[in-house]
Amino acid sequence: MGVTGSGKSTTGKLLAERLGWVFLEADEFHSPENIAKMHNGIPLTDADRRPWLDAIHARLVALHAEEKNVVLACSALKESYRQRLAKNLLVEIVYLKGSPAFIGRRLSQRRGHFAGTPILAGQFADLEEPRDAFIVSSELPPEEIARKILRHFSLPAKITIDASSLLQKLRWRLLPFLFLLYVVAYLDRINVGFAALQMKAQLGFSDSVYGLGAGIFFLGYFLFQVPANLALERVGARRWISFLMICWGIVSGCMFAVHSVASFYSLRFLLGAAEAGFFPGVIYYLRSWFPASARAGVVALFMTAGPVSGVIGGPISGLLLDWNHRGGLAGWQWMFLLEAVPAILLGSAAWFFLADNPGRATWLSSSEKSWLQQTVGGEASPASGTSTAHPGPWFANARLWGFALVYFGLNTCTYGISLWLPTALHSLTGLPNLLLGLLSTVPYLAAAILMVLIGTHSDRTGERRWHIALSAFAGGIALVFSGFSVGIAISVFCFAIALSASSSMAGPFWAMASDSFTAAAAARSIALINAIGNLGSGFGPYWIGHLRDTTGSFRAGLLSVSALLSLAGLIALILDRGPQNSK
């Protein structure tokens, strides 16, 4: 226990890792009203804290019934609070004691801290120091505090694991394969951009028809996201990922048979429906393997598969387009057929290669399995703690809609560029297909590098909104220049900056969005943001195609996407101001 900023969470996580116990973070049990008060510097009352304490106690009792030991990081400022938490339980208290000046300085240096300095004076005023606790100075390094606690209570580590080595082992075992799956999935999503170089003319499709067909993928993606997530929970991530890959591989291969507008729209819609559950399925899967402290970096690495698929797929798609009239098929038909094969093969391999959870991984030792099950399992946010903590209807939540609009603008730019890039470059250069495919890799390569650099810098500094906003503004400016450029070098450079900027927004955006909702509201809020935001993925390609049909050039479409992306940056700046009462 201790006031906010005393180091309870950091020390508690260390102890839980050393002992193989479950770690609970008491702050996750607060209601949205409590969180809003603390963000505004308003002290909590006993009435505010009673439901919070009861929710924590219920979770402790449930874990005790499962014969699990727990490390709880909780302020528990008053004796009555500690008695409420310890009722019918065997509890040992560790008090991390620190001066107001020291803890105030520490909080002021921590960006994005749960509460912050405004409530510190109120917490010290409420504090009733425990008489029967083991007292440790909060000014000591967390590792030293943990050692003192273990020594005082004679608690030998039950599971001795080098956590960093184990996490590295998991990364090398899981990420390359999952990364490859996403590269193939993303390629099957955007290869229609290269098919358009031949398919539009051969089938008589206008730019509006192509743009709507390219974008209607995301209507299927939007409509089937919730059903896909429900199925995921029922059948498990491994089986679901395998099944989806085989399904979308088959649908993607069937694209070779497109012969009319209706068949084009139908197959693109079905492809979106088949792929709707893949990304959340992988996120759910990674969540079962990696503790929260390592998850952000893992997801960021996984998401670079998007631009990398452009780097790999561009030359391959360009080469396959040159197979025109071989075996009675057009080049774009060969492209759809052959690029569907990896999805089907990898989907079959996923069934055998992936383990459902650490407990079923034959390549982990028993101690490694136990450590992961204790560490990752103990981070699950209990529904009982916050099940009633959602003030008002979701559609009245302005903060949630703000995040959805930012993500809408991000995706409008990313997919508007991705699905029109081959056509735009072809209109500028007239290059043959293979050279065009090689040239198209430049923006994707830049995006893959910059999104990792910007995401890493955002994690290191703890700053989110300016990383999102400045990326959006840079992308908006680049789109303006690309709209007026007639030179190939400047155009490719501008497309690279715009695609890199919108891709680089994703990491800081999801970090900021994930931290803005309580445990109970997070799952549904993030799902809604993702679903609404992905409508921009369909809007971008359609809108650019529609305006090109209307005006005869890409300029109007690029300028309108620039305005939308810049607006997303402004909204991101506004979102981080004021109380986060939407939690």
Coordinates of C-alpha atoms in Angstrom, one line a residue:
M1 CA 0.0 0.0 0.0
G2 CA 0.9 3.7 -0.3
V3 CA -0.2 6.9 -1.8
T4 CA -0.4 7.3 -5.6
G5 CA 3.1 7.4 -7.1
S6 CA 4.8 5.5 -4.3
G7 CA 5.7 2.6 -6.6
K8 CA 3.1 0.1 -5.6
S9 CA 2.4 -1.2 -9.1
T10 CA 6.1 -1.5 -10.2
T11 CA 7.1 -3.3 -7.0
G12 CA 4.0 -5.4 -7.0
K13 CA 4.6 -6.7 -10.5
L14 CA 8.2 -7.5 -9.6
L15 CA 7.0 -9.5 -6.6
A16 CA 4.4 -11.4 -8.5
E17 CA 6.9 -12.3 -11.2
R18 CA 9.4 -13.6 -8.5
L19 CA 6.8 -15.6 -6.7
G20 CA 4.7 -16.8 -9.5
W21 CA 1.6 -15.1 -7.9
V22 CA -1.3 -13.3 -9.5
F23 CA -0.9 -9.5 -9.7
L24 CA -3.9 -7.2 -9.2
E25 CA -3.9 -3.5 -9.9
A26 CA -6.5 -1.8 -7.7
D27 CA -6.8 1.2 -10.0
E28 CA -8.5 -1.0 -12.6
F29 CA -11.4 -1.5 -10.3
H30 CA -12.3 2.3 -10.1
S31 CA -15.5 3.5 -11.6
P32 CA -15.4 6.1 -14.4
E33 CA -16.7 8.7 -12.0
N34 CA -13.8 8.0 -9.6
I35 CA -11.3 8.3 -12.4
A36 CA -12.8 11.5 -13.7
K37 CA -12.6 13.0 -10.1
M38 CA -9.0 12.0 -9.7
H39 CA -8.0 13.4 -13.1
N40 CA -9.6 16.7 -12.0
G41 CA -7.8 16.7 -8.7
I42 CA -11.0 16.1 -6.7
P43 CA -10.4 13.9 -3.6
L44 CA -12.4 10.7 -3.3
T45 CA -14.8 10.2 -0.4
D46 CA -15.5 7.1 1.6
A47 CA -18.7 6.7 -0.3
D48 CA -16.7 6.8 -3.6
R49 CA -14.3 4.2 -2.3
R50 CA -16.6 1.6 -0.8
P51 CA -17.8 0.0 -4.1
W52 CA -14.2 0.0 -5.3
L53 CA -13.0 -1.8 -2.1
D54 CA -15.9 -4.3 -2.3
A55 CA -15.1 -5.1 -6.0
I56 CA -11.4 -5.7 -5.1
H57 CA -12.4 -7.9 -2.1
A58 CA -14.7 -10.0 -4.3
R59 CA -11.9 -10.6 -6.7
L60 CA -9.5 -11.6 -3.9
V61 CA -12.1 -14.0 -2.5
A62 CA -12.5 -15.6 -5.9
L63 CA -8.8 -16.0 -6.4
H64 CA -8.5 -17.5 -2.9
A65 CA -11.2 -20.0 -3.7
E66 CA -9.0 -21.0 -6.7
E67 CA -6.0 -21.4 -4.2
K68 CA -4.1 -18.6 -5.9
N69 CA -1.8 -16.2 -4.0
V70 CA -2.1 -12.6 -4.9
V71 CA 0.0 -9.4 -4.8
L72 CA -2.3 -6.4 -4.7
A73 CA -1.2 -2.9 -5.4
C74 CA -3.6 -0.7 -3.6
S75 CA -3.6 2.7 -1.8
A76 CA -5.8 1.4 1.1
L77 CA -5.2 4.7 2.9
K78 CA -7.4 4.1 6.0
E79 CA -7.5 1.3 8.5
S80 CA -11.2 0.8 7.7
Y81 CA -10.3 0.2 4.1
R82 CA -7.7 -2.4 5.0
Q83 CA -10.1 -4.2 7.2
R84 CA -12.7 -4.2 4.4
L85 CA -10.2 -5.7 2.0
A86 CA -8.8 -8.3 4.5
K87 CA -12.2 -9.7 5.7
N88 CA -12.0 -13.5 5.9
L89 CA -8.6 -13.5 4.2
L90 CA -5.0 -13.9 5.4
V91 CA -3.3 -10.6 4.5
E92 CA 0.2 -9.2 5.0
I93 CA 0.6 -5.4 4.4
V94 CA 3.7 -3.7 3.0
Y95 CA 3.7 0.1 3.3
L96 CA 5.8 2.0 0.8
K97 CA 6.4 5.2 2.7
G98 CA 7.7 8.4 1.1
S99 CA 7.6 12.1 1.6
P100 CA 5.2 14.3 -0.2
A101 CA 8.0 16.2 -1.8
F102 CA 9.7 13.1 -3.2
I103 CA 6.5 11.5 -4.5
G104 CA 5.3 14.8 -5.9
R105 CA 8.5 15.1 -7.9
R106 CA 8.2 11.5 -9.1
L107 CA 4.6 12.0 -10.3
S108 CA 5.5 15.2 -12.1
Q109 CA 8.1 13.3 -14.1
R110 CA 5.7 10.5 -15.1
R111 CA 3.6 11.4 -18.1
G112 CA 0.2 9.8 -18.4
H113 CA 0.2 8.6 -14.8
F114 CA -3.2 7.2 -13.7
A115 CA -4.0 10.1 -11.2
G116 CA -1.2 12.6 -11.0
T117 CA -0.2 15.3 -8.5
P118 CA -3.5 17.1 -8.0
I119 CA -4.9 14.4 -5.7
L120 CA -1.7 13.8 -3.8
A121 CA -2.4 16.3 -1.0
G122 CA -5.8 14.8 -0.4
Q123 CA -4.3 11.3 -0.2
F124 CA -1.7 12.3 2.4
A125 CA -4.5 14.0 4.4
D126 CA -6.6 10.8 4.3
L127 CA -3.6 8.5 5.1
E128 CA -3.7 6.5 8.3
E129 CA -0.3 4.8 8.5
P130 CA -0.7 1.1 9.4
R131 CA 0.7 -0.1 12.7
D132 CA 1.2 -3.7 11.7
A133 CA 2.8 -3.4 8.3
F134 CA 6.3 -3.9 7.0
I135 CA 7.5 -0.4 6.1
V136 CA 9.9 0.2 3.2
S137 CA 11.1 3.5 1.8
S138 CA 9.5 4.2 -1.5
E139 CA 12.7 6.1 -2.5
L140 CA 14.6 2.8 -2.9
P141 CA 14.9 1.2 -6.3
P142 CA 12.0 -1.3 -7.0
E143 CA 14.4 -4.3 -7.2
E144 CA 15.8 -3.5 -3.8
I145 CA 12.3 -3.0 -2.3
A146 CA 11.2 -6.4 -3.7
R147 CA 14.3 -8.1 -2.2
K148 CA 13.6 -6.6 1.2
I149 CA 10.0 -7.8 1.1
L150 CA 10.9 -11.3 0.0
R151 CA 13.6 -11.5 2.8
H152 CA 11.3 -10.1 5.5
F153 CA 8.5 -12.5 4.8
S154 CA 10.8 -15.5 4.0
L155 CA 9.2 -15.9 0.6
P156 CA 11.5 -17.9 -1.7
A157 CA 10.8 -17.4 -5.4
K158 CA 8.6 -20.4 -6.5
I159 CA 9.4 -19.9 -10.2
T160 CA 12.8 -18.7 -11.2
I161 CA 12.6 -17.4 -14.8
D162 CA 14.6 -15.0 -16.8
A163 CA 11.6 -13.0 -18.0
S164 CA 13.5 -11.2 -20.7
S165 CA 14.9 -14.4 -22.2
L166 CA 11.5 -16.1 -22.1
L167 CA 9.8 -13.1 -23.8
Q168 CA 12.6 -13.1 -26.5
K169 CA 12.0 -16.8 -27.0
L170 CA 8.2 -16.2 -27.4
R171 CA 8.9 -13.4 -29.9
W172 CA 11.1 -15.6 -32.1
R173 CA 8.8 -18.5 -31.9
L174 CA 5.4 -16.8 -32.6
L175 CA 6.0 -13.4 -34.3
P176 CA 7.7 -14.5 -37.5
F177 CA 4.9 -16.9 -38.3
L178 CA 2.1 -14.5 -37.3
F179 CA 3.8 -11.8 -39.2
L180 CA 3.9 -13.9 -42.3
L181 CA 0.2 -14.6 -41.9
Y182 CA -0.6 -10.9 -41.8
V183 CA 1.7 -10.2 -44.8
V184 CA -0.3 -12.7 -46.8
A185 CA -3.6 -11.4 -45.5
Y186 CA -2.8 -7.8 -46.2
L187 CA -1.5 -8.6 -49.7
D188 CA -4.8 -10.3 -50.5
R189 CA -6.5 -7.2 -49.3
I190 CA -4.6 -4.7 -51.4
N191 CA -3.6 -6.6 -54.6
V192 CA -6.7 -5.4 -56.2
G193 CA -4.8 -2.1 -56.7
F194 CA -2.5 -3.8 -59.1
A195 CA -5.3 -5.8 -60.7
A196 CA -7.0 -2.5 -61.6
L197 CA -4.2 -1.8 -64.1
Q198 CA -5.7 -4.4 -66.4
M199 CA -9.0 -5.4 -65.0
K200 CA -10.7 -2.0 -65.3
A201 CA -10.1 -1.8 -69.0
Q202 CA -10.8 -5.4 -69.8
L203 CA -14.1 -5.5 -67.8
G204 CA -15.1 -1.9 -68.6
F205 CA -15.1 -0.7 -64.9
S206 CA -15.1 3.1 -64.3
D207 CA -12.9 4.6 -61.5
S208 CA -16.0 4.9 -59.3
V209 CA -16.9 1.2 -59.8
Y210 CA -13.3 0.2 -59.0
G211 CA -13.1 2.5 -56.0
L212 CA -16.4 1.2 -54.6
G213 CA -15.4 -2.4 -55.2
A214 CA -12.0 -1.9 -53.5
G215 CA -13.6 -0.2 -50.6
I216 CA -16.7 -2.5 -50.2
F217 CA -14.2 -5.0 -48.6
F218 CA -14.4 -2.9 -45.5
L219 CA -18.2 -3.0 -45.4
G220 CA -18.0 -6.8 -45.0
Y221 CA -15.2 -6.2 -42.5
F222 CA -17.4 -3.8 -40.5
L223 CA -20.6 -5.9 -40.5
F224 CA -18.9 -9.2 -39.6
Q225 CA -16.5 -8.0 -36.9
V226 CA -18.8 -8.6 -33.9
P227 CA -20.0 -12.0 -35.1
A228 CA -16.3 -13.0 -35.8
N229 CA -15.3 -12.0 -32.3
L230 CA -18.1 -14.0 -30.8
A231 CA -17.0 -17.0 -32.8
L232 CA -13.4 -16.4 -31.8
E233 CA -14.4 -16.7 -28.1
R234 CA -16.3 -20.0 -28.8
V235 CA -13.7 -21.9 -30.9
G236 CA -10.4 -20.4 -29.8
A237 CA -7.9 -18.2 -31.5
R238 CA -5.7 -21.0 -33.1
R239 CA -8.6 -22.8 -34.8
W240 CA -10.3 -19.5 -35.8
I241 CA -7.1 -18.0 -37.4
S242 CA -6.5 -21.2 -39.3
F243 CA -10.2 -21.4 -40.5
L244 CA -10.3 -17.7 -41.6
M245 CA -7.0 -17.9 -43.6
I246 CA -8.3 -20.9 -45.6
C247 CA -11.6 -19.1 -46.2
W248 CA -10.2 -15.9 -47.4
G249 CA -7.6 -17.7 -49.5
I250 CA -10.4 -19.5 -51.3
V251 CA -12.4 -16.2 -51.7
S252 CA -9.3 -14.3 -52.9
G253 CA -8.6 -17.0 -55.5
C254 CA -12.2 -16.8 -56.7
M255 CA -11.5 -13.2 -57.7
F256 CA -10.0 -14.5 -60.9
A257 CA -13.6 -15.3 -62.0
V258 CA -14.8 -11.7 -61.7
H259 CA -16.7 -10.8 -64.9
S260 CA -19.2 -8.1 -63.9
V261 CA -19.7 -5.3 -61.4
A262 CA -22.0 -7.5 -59.3
S263 CA -19.4 -10.3 -59.0
F264 CA -16.6 -7.8 -58.2
Y265 CA -18.6 -6.2 -55.4
S266 CA -19.8 -9.6 -54.0
L267 CA -16.4 -11.2 -53.8
R268 CA -14.8 -8.1 -52.3
F269 CA -17.5 -8.0 -49.7
L270 CA -17.0 -11.7 -48.9
L271 CA -13.3 -11.2 -48.6
G272 CA -13.9 -8.5 -46.0
A273 CA -16.3 -10.7 -44.1
A274 CA -13.7 -13.6 -44.1
E275 CA -10.9 -11.4 -42.9
A276 CA -13.0 -9.5 -40.2
G277 CA -11.9 -11.8 -37.4
F278 CA -8.2 -12.2 -38.3
F279 CA -6.7 -9.1 -36.7
P280 CA -8.7 -9.3 -33.5
G281 CA -8.0 -13.0 -33.4
V282 CA -4.3 -12.5 -33.5
I283 CA -4.5 -9.7 -30.9
Y284 CA -6.5 -12.0 -28.7
Y285 CA -3.9 -14.8 -29.3
L286 CA -0.9 -12.6 -28.4
R287 CA -2.7 -11.5 -25.3
S288 CA -2.7 -15.1 -24.1
W289 CA 1.1 -15.3 -24.4
F290 CA 2.6 -11.9 -23.6
P291 CA 2.3 -9.9 -20.3
A292 CA 0.9 -6.4 -20.7
S293 CA 4.4 -4.8 -20.2
A294 CA 5.6 -6.5 -23.4
R295 CA 2.4 -6.5 -25.4
A296 CA 2.6 -3.0 -27.0
G297 CA 5.9 -3.6 -28.6
V298 CA 4.8 -7.0 -29.9
V299 CA 1.7 -5.7 -31.5
A300 CA 3.7 -2.8 -33.1
L301 CA 6.1 -5.3 -34.7
F302 CA 3.2 -7.5 -35.9
M303 CA 1.4 -4.5 -37.5
T304 CA 4.5 -3.6 -39.6
A305 CA 3.4 -6.5 -41.7
G306 CA 1.0 -4.1 -43.5
P307 CA 3.6 -2.0 -45.2
V308 CA 6.0 -4.9 -45.5
S309 CA 3.3 -6.7 -47.6
G310 CA 3.5 -3.7 -50.0
V311 CA 7.2 -4.1 -50.2
I312 CA 7.0 -7.8 -51.0
G313 CA 3.8 -7.8 -52.9
G314 CA 4.4 -4.9 -55.3
P315 CA 7.1 -6.6 -57.4
I316 CA 5.4 -10.0 -57.3
S317 CA 2.0 -8.5 -58.4
G318 CA 3.8 -6.5 -61.1
L319 CA 5.5 -9.7 -62.4
L320 CA 2.3 -11.7 -62.4
L321 CA 0.5 -9.1 -64.4
D322 CA 2.9 -9.7 -67.2
W323 CA 1.6 -13.3 -67.5
N324 CA -1.1 -11.9 -69.6
H325 CA -2.9 -14.5 -71.9
R326 CA -0.9 -17.4 -70.6
G327 CA -3.2 -20.5 -70.4
G328 CA -6.1 -18.4 -71.6
L329 CA -6.1 -16.2 -68.5
A330 CA -5.3 -12.5 -68.0
G331 CA -2.4 -11.4 -65.9
W332 CA -4.7 -10.1 -63.1
Q333 CA -6.4 -13.5 -63.0
W334 CA -3.1 -15.3 -62.5
M335 CA -2.3 -12.8 -59.8
F336 CA -5.4 -13.5 -57.8
L337 CA -5.1 -17.3 -58.3
L338 CA -1.4 -17.6 -57.3
E339 CA -1.4 -15.0 -54.5
A340 CA -4.3 -17.0 -52.8
V341 CA -2.3 -20.2 -52.5
P342 CA -0.1 -19.0 -49.6
A343 CA -3.1 -18.1 -47.5
I344 CA -4.6 -21.6 -47.9
L345 CA -1.3 -23.3 -47.2
L346 CA -0.4 -21.1 -44.2
G347 CA -3.9 -21.5 -42.8
S348 CA -3.5 -25.3 -42.9
A349 CA 0.0 -24.9 -41.3
A350 CA -1.4 -22.6 -38.5
W351 CA -3.6 -25.5 -37.2
F352 CA -0.5 -27.5 -36.4
F353 CA 2.1 -24.9 -35.8
L354 CA 0.3 -22.7 -33.2
A355 CA -0.5 -23.8 -29.7
D356 CA -3.7 -22.6 -28.2
N357 CA -2.0 -21.3 -25.0
P358 CA 1.3 -21.6 -23.1
G359 CA 0.0 -24.6 -21.3
R360 CA -0.2 -26.6 -24.5
A361 CA 3.2 -25.5 -25.9
T362 CA 5.5 -28.5 -26.1
W363 CA 8.5 -26.1 -26.6
L364 CA 8.1 -24.5 -23.2
S365 CA 9.5 -25.9 -20.0
S366 CA 7.1 -26.6 -17.1
S367 CA 8.5 -23.6 -15.2
E368 CA 8.1 -21.3 -18.2
K369 CA 4.5 -22.5 -18.7
S370 CA 3.7 -21.8 -15.0
W371 CA 5.3 -18.4 -15.1
L372 CA 3.3 -17.3 -18.1
Q373 CA 0.0 -18.7 -16.8
Q374 CA 0.5 -17.0 -13.5
T375 CA 1.7 -13.7 -15.0
V376 CA -0.6 -13.4 -18.0
G377 CA -3.6 -15.0 -16.3
G378 CA -3.3 -12.6 -13.3
E379 CA -3.6 -9.6 -15.6
A380 CA -7.1 -10.4 -16.7
S381 CA -9.4 -7.5 -15.7
P382 CA -12.3 -8.8 -13.7
A383 CA -15.7 -7.9 -14.9
S384 CA -17.0 -7.8 -11.4
G385 CA -14.9 -4.8 -10.7
T386 CA -16.3 -2.5 -13.3
S387 CA -19.3 -4.2 -14.7
T388 CA -21.6 -1.3 -13.8
A389 CA -19.0 1.4 -14.6
H390 CA -20.3 2.9 -17.8
P391 CA -22.1 6.2 -17.5
G392 CA -24.8 6.8 -20.0
P393 CA -25.3 5.2 -23.5
W394 CA -22.3 4.6 -25.7
F395 CA -23.6 6.8 -28.5
A396 CA -23.4 9.8 -26.1
N397 CA -19.7 9.3 -25.4
A398 CA -18.0 12.1 -27.2
R399 CA -14.5 10.9 -26.5
L400 CA -15.2 7.5 -28.0
W401 CA -16.6 9.2 -31.2
G402 CA -13.5 11.4 -31.3
F403 CA -11.2 8.4 -31.3
A404 CA -13.4 6.8 -34.0
L405 CA -13.1 9.9 -36.2
V406 CA -9.3 10.0 -35.8
Y407 CA -9.1 6.3 -36.8
F408 CA -11.5 7.0 -39.7
G409 CA -9.2 9.7 -41.0
L410 CA -6.1 7.5 -40.6
N411 CA -7.6 4.6 -42.5
T412 CA -9.0 6.9 -45.2
C413 CA -5.5 8.0 -46.0
T414 CA -3.8 4.7 -45.6
Y415 CA -6.1 2.7 -47.9
G416 CA -6.9 5.5 -50.2
I417 CA -3.2 5.6 -51.1
S418 CA -2.6 1.8 -51.0
L419 CA -5.4 0.9 -53.3
W420 CA -4.8 3.7 -55.8
L421 CA -1.0 3.8 -55.7
P422 CA -0.3 1.6 -58.7
T423 CA -2.8 3.5 -60.9
A424 CA -1.5 6.8 -59.8
L425 CA 2.1 5.9 -60.4
H426 CA 1.2 4.3 -63.8
S427 CA -0.5 7.5 -64.9
L428 CA 2.6 9.5 -64.0
T429 CA 5.3 7.2 -65.4
G430 CA 3.8 4.7 -67.9
L431 CA 6.3 2.1 -66.6
P432 CA 5.9 -1.6 -67.4
N433 CA 4.2 -3.7 -64.6
L434 CA 7.3 -5.1 -63.0
L435 CA 9.1 -1.8 -62.8
L436 CA 5.9 -0.2 -61.5
G437 CA 5.7 -2.9 -58.8
L438 CA 9.3 -2.2 -57.8
L439 CA 8.7 1.6 -57.6
S440 CA 5.6 1.1 -55.5
T441 CA 7.7 -0.6 -52.8
V442 CA 9.3 2.8 -51.9
P443 CA 6.3 4.2 -49.9
Y444 CA 5.7 0.9 -48.1
L445 CA 9.4 0.5 -47.2
A446 CA 9.4 4.1 -45.8
A447 CA 6.2 3.4 -43.8
A448 CA 7.6 0.2 -42.3
I449 CA 10.7 1.9 -41.0
L450 CA 9.0 5.1 -39.8
M451 CA 6.1 3.5 -38.0
V452 CA 8.6 1.5 -35.9
L453 CA 10.7 4.5 -35.1
I454 CA 7.8 6.8 -34.3
G455 CA 6.1 4.1 -32.2
T456 CA 9.2 3.4 -30.3
H457 CA 9.8 7.0 -29.6
S458 CA 6.2 7.4 -28.4
D459 CA 6.7 4.5 -26.0
R460 CA 10.0 5.8 -24.7
T461 CA 8.7 9.3 -24.0
G462 CA 5.2 8.3 -23.0
E463 CA 3.7 11.0 -25.2
R464 CA 0.9 10.1 -27.6
R465 CA -1.2 13.0 -28.9
W466 CA 1.6 15.0 -30.5
H467 CA 3.0 11.9 -32.1
I468 CA -0.4 11.3 -33.7
A469 CA -1.1 15.0 -34.6
L470 CA 2.3 15.8 -36.1
S471 CA 2.2 12.6 -38.2
A472 CA -1.3 13.6 -39.4
F473 CA -0.2 17.1 -40.3
A474 CA 2.9 15.8 -42.1
G475 CA 0.7 13.4 -44.1
G476 CA -1.8 16.1 -44.9
I477 CA 0.9 18.4 -46.2
A478 CA 2.5 15.6 -48.3
L479 CA -0.9 14.9 -49.9
V480 CA -1.3 18.5 -50.9
F481 CA 2.1 18.5 -52.6
S482 CA 1.4 15.2 -54.3
G483 CA -1.9 16.6 -55.7
F484 CA 0.0 19.4 -57.5
S485 CA 3.1 17.5 -58.4
V486 CA 3.8 16.4 -61.9
G487 CA 7.3 15.0 -61.4
I488 CA 7.7 11.3 -60.6
A489 CA 10.4 11.7 -57.9
I490 CA 8.5 14.3 -55.9
S491 CA 5.2 12.3 -56.3
V492 CA 6.8 9.1 -55.0
F493 CA 8.4 11.0 -52.1
C494 CA 5.1 12.7 -51.2
F495 CA 3.2 9.3 -51.3
A496 CA 5.9 7.8 -49.1
I497 CA 5.6 10.6 -46.5
A498 CA 1.8 10.4 -46.6
L499 CA 1.6 6.6 -46.2
S500 CA 4.4 6.6 -43.6
A501 CA 2.6 9.4 -41.6
S502 CA -0.8 7.6 -41.6
S503 CA 0.8 4.2 -40.8
S504 CA 2.9 5.8 -38.0
M505 CA -0.3 7.2 -36.3
A506 CA -1.6 3.7 -35.5
G507 CA 0.8 2.7 -32.7
P508 CA 0.5 5.9 -30.6
F509 CA -3.2 6.0 -31.4
W510 CA -4.0 2.6 -30.0
A511 CA -1.8 3.2 -27.0
M512 CA -3.7 6.4 -26.3
A513 CA -7.2 4.9 -27.0
S514 CA -6.5 1.8 -24.9
D515 CA -5.5 3.9 -21.9
S516 CA -8.6 6.0 -22.1
F517 CA -11.2 3.5 -21.0
T518 CA -11.7 1.4 -17.9
A519 CA -11.4 -2.4 -18.1
A520 CA -15.2 -2.9 -18.4
A521 CA -15.6 -0.3 -21.2
A522 CA -12.3 -1.0 -23.1
A523 CA -13.3 -4.1 -25.0
R524 CA -16.6 -2.7 -26.5
S525 CA -15.1 0.8 -26.9
I526 CA -12.1 -0.4 -28.8
A527 CA -14.2 -2.7 -30.9
L528 CA -16.5 0.1 -31.8
I529 CA -13.6 2.5 -32.6
N530 CA -12.0 -0.2 -34.8
A531 CA -15.3 -1.0 -36.6
I532 CA -16.2 2.7 -37.3
G533 CA -12.7 3.7 -38.1
N534 CA -12.3 0.9 -40.7
L535 CA -15.2 2.4 -42.6
G536 CA -12.7 5.0 -43.6
S537 CA -10.7 2.2 -45.3
G538 CA -13.6 1.8 -47.7
F539 CA -14.4 5.4 -48.0
G540 CA -10.9 6.5 -49.0
P541 CA -10.6 4.3 -52.2
Y542 CA -14.2 5.1 -53.2
W543 CA -14.0 8.8 -52.7
I544 CA -10.7 9.2 -54.6
G545 CA -12.2 7.1 -57.5
H546 CA -15.4 9.1 -57.5
L547 CA -13.6 12.4 -57.7
R548 CA -11.3 11.2 -60.3
D549 CA -14.3 10.2 -62.5
T550 CA -15.8 13.7 -61.8
T551 CA -12.7 15.8 -62.3
G552 CA -10.5 13.7 -64.4
S553 CA -7.5 13.7 -62.0
F554 CA -6.4 12.6 -58.6
R555 CA -6.0 16.1 -57.2
A556 CA -9.4 16.7 -55.7
G557 CA -9.4 13.3 -54.0
L558 CA -5.9 13.8 -52.5
L559 CA -6.7 17.3 -51.3
S560 CA -10.0 16.1 -49.6
V561 CA -8.1 13.2 -47.9
S562 CA -5.4 15.7 -46.8
A563 CA -8.1 17.8 -45.1
L564 CA -9.6 14.8 -43.4
L565 CA -6.2 13.6 -42.1
S566 CA -5.4 17.0 -40.8
L567 CA -8.7 17.1 -39.0
A568 CA -7.9 13.8 -37.4
G569 CA -4.7 15.4 -36.1
L570 CA -6.6 18.3 -34.6
I571 CA -9.1 16.0 -32.9
A572 CA -6.2 14.0 -31.4
L573 CA -4.9 17.1 -29.8
I574 CA -8.3 18.0 -28.4
L575 CA -9.0 14.5 -27.1
D576 CA -6.2 14.6 -24.6
R577 CA -7.4 17.8 -23.0
G578 CA -9.9 17.9 -20.1
P579 CA -11.2 15.1 -18.0
Q580 CA -11.4 11.6 -19.4
N581 CA -14.9 11.2 -18.1
S582 CA -15.8 8.9 -20.9
K583 CA -14.1 6.2 -19.1

